[in-house]
Steps between C-alpha positions, in 0.01 A plus 500: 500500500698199354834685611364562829341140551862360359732677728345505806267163538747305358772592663391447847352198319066577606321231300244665234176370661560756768665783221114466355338550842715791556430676154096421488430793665651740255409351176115555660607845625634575189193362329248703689701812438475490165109455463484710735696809329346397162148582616590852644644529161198429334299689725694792450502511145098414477489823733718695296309450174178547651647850668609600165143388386307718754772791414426485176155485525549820737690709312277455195184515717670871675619595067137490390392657777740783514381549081186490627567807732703694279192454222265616720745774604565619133088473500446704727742818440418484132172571564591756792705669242201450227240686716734790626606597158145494370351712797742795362330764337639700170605773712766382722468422872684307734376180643691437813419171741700228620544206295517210782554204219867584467574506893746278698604374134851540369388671125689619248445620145713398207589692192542266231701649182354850605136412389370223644422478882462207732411469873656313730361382833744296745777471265200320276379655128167497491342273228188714413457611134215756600708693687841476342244645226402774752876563594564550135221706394514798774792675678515297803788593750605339846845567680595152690286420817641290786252357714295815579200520737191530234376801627839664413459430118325709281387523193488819269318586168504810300395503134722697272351728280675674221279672352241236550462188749785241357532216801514455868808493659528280791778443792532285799682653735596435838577683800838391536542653183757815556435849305779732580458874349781744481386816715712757377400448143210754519269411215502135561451529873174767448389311241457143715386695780253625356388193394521306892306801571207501241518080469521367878461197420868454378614618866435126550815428314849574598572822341844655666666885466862494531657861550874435446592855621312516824362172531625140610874390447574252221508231778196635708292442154652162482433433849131633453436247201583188652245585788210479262666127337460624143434275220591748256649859495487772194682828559339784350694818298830471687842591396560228259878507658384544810271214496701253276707465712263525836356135381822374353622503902188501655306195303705326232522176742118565542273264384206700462527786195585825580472713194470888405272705248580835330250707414470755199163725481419690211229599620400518850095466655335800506546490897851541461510704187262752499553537101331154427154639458445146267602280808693305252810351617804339339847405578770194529650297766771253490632231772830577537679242733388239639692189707338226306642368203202446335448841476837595327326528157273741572742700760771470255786568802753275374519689168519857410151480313212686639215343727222415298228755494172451574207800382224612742187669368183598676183716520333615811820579713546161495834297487397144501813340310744677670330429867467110407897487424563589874287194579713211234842377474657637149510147343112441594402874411610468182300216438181700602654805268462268246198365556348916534674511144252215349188597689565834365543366133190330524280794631638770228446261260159458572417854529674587122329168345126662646608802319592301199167333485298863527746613244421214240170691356580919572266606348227404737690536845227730600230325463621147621690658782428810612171704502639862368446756292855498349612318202630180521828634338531707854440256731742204302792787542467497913505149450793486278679680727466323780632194304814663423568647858424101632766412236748709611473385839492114419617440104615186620643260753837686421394737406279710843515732795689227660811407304509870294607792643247770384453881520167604678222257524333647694409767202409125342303427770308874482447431115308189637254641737460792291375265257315288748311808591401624214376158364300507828352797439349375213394178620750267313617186569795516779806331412533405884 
């Protein structure tokens, strides 16, 4: 300004009384502007703070709430789950209804170290002791669910029994869920639809034949998938080739698993082998490939080692284990394998420490716990062998049906209700 008033006022020689009354204006302009922008300043930061105050307030307000929820939530199925697996009987039936809770809900289930399992709801864990507790107790399987209508979720329960009643087994399955069974391998085929046919109820679910000889084309299948928007996908007794490489092109960009089980029977239900007048059956399966890493360890494809092996055993016809695998992801069905492994350590340990206890004074078995006219001596020998065939089955957690290949138990599990029978013909204590 002291440039501008030199060069120009001066030179044409303007006297400075009228240089003031020609600046005065813009020394009060400039004035006003700045009080001016100061106090939009100062307004805007006053609302900023208290817009970060509300926000805060907000979020926190909208955190609690959504704990709230997912407590009551965790509530809720927990003792949904609680009641279901309580209503089930010794002998095994299956409890089929849908489970509403878990609809329009993004829930998955996490296997954690292949023991522990944790559900979560949203992309959320769910902080809830009781039923991580519940989770960790019982096989409990669920293949991912995407936001489907409630009355398309179901939930299943079947109690194992081998010989006796050992733990519910529960799954959450949803429509969208995709079963796919090999036609042309006879034996499977007859044996699943024998079971649509006798069990209607799991017509609800989306059970598919594929006959690769005189059926749909590789692409026609592919094409027939995507119209029902699966959430998951299992392959069932294929051409391990065949199908290897069927999801390597058709799903490993795929976010959703697509995985496939092999089969092994020993022994078949007596509805498919007339032979098995025990209706005791027993076999392997093993997940074979699958397009999710996380299942690598138990598929084993990017090593020449062997899938792992999981056992099957049953009474009645019945094939729970093996039927809940087509309803889990490997990684989450091992979890529940596990889980089936503990359960069952607990129950044939309770049934050889009752033995133990009648054992402790032989000489008067018969009159403390039976009402016969045999000599104690007789009746501790049906007892003692029941404790050794229970041993054989389950010595130990590595040591059982499970993780042990063995020869025949079913003539273990004839020993057993041999013995059961004859102790109940004389009115002894049961061991279960």
């Amino acid at each position: 300004m002291n440039l501008f008033k030199n060069t120009f006022f001066r030179k044409n020689n303007l006297n400075d009384k009228y240089l003031n009354i020609f600046l005065k204006p813009f020394y009060s302009s400039k004035k006003g502007i700045t009080t001016t922008v100061f106090s939009w300043v100062f307004m805007t930061i006053i609302g900023g703070v208290l817009m970060i105050s509300i926000y805060s307030i907000l979020n926190t307000y909208w955190t609690i709430e959504q704990e709230n929820n997912n407590l009551e939530f965790a509530k809720a199925l927990t003792n949904t789950l609680n009641v279901r697996a309580q209503s089930l009987s010794v002998s095994s039936a299956t409890v089929f209804n849908t489970i509403p809770l878990m609809g329009n809900k993004d829930a998955n289930l996490q296997c954690i170290g292949g023991e522990f399992t944790r559900l979560s709801i949203d992309g959320r864990e769910l902080i809830y002791e009781p039923l991580n507790e519940y989770l960790d107790i019982y096989p409990f399987i669920m293949p991912p669910i995407n936001n489907e209508l409630p009355q398309n979720i179901y939930l299943i329960l079947e109690n194992f029994n081998f010989p006796m009643s050992i733990s519910p087994m529960i799954a959450v399955v949803p429509k969208s869920h995709i079963i796919i069974i090999n036609q042309s391998n006879g034996p499977t085929y007859s044996l699943f639809q024998g079971i649509l046919n006798t069990r209607r109820s799991y017509q609800q679910l989306s059970f598919i034949t594929w006959d690769l000889e005189n059926g749909l084309t590789e692409s026609e299948m592919r094409t027939q998938i995507d119209t029902l928007n699966p959430s998951s996908v299992v392959f069932l007794d294929f051409n391990e080739n065949f199908i290897e490489e069927y999801i390597n092109t058709q799903f490993s960009r795929e976010r959703i698993p697509v995985y496939h089980i092999k089969s092994n029977f020993q022994k078949m239900p007596s509805t498919i082998d007339l032979t098995n007048t025990g209706r005791i059956v027993e076999g392997s399966f093993s997940y074979t490939y699958s397009n999710h890493q996380s299942d690598y360890l138990i598929t084993n494809q990017l090593n020449e080692d062997e899938p792992k092996i999981f056992r099957f055993y049953d009474t009645n016809d019945e094939i729970t284990i093996f039927m809940f695998s087509l309803f889990s992801t490997p990684s989450n069905f091992e979890c529940a394998y596990n889980s089936l492994i503990q359960r069952s350590e607990f129950v044939y340990e309770l049934s050889k420490n009752k033995i133990e206890i009648i054992l402790q004074d032989p000489i008067s078995t018969n009159e403390t716990y039976c009402q016969s006219f045999l000599p104690s001596s007789s009746i501790n020998n049906f007892y003692q062998s029941i404790y050794f065939s229970i041993d054989q089955l389950y010595t130990n957690r590595t040591h059982n049906l499970f993780t042990t290949s063995m020869s025949s138990p079913y003539l273990i599990i004839d020993s057993i209700d041999n013995n059961q029978l004859n102790l109940n013909s004389h009115s002894c204590q049961l061991i279960y």
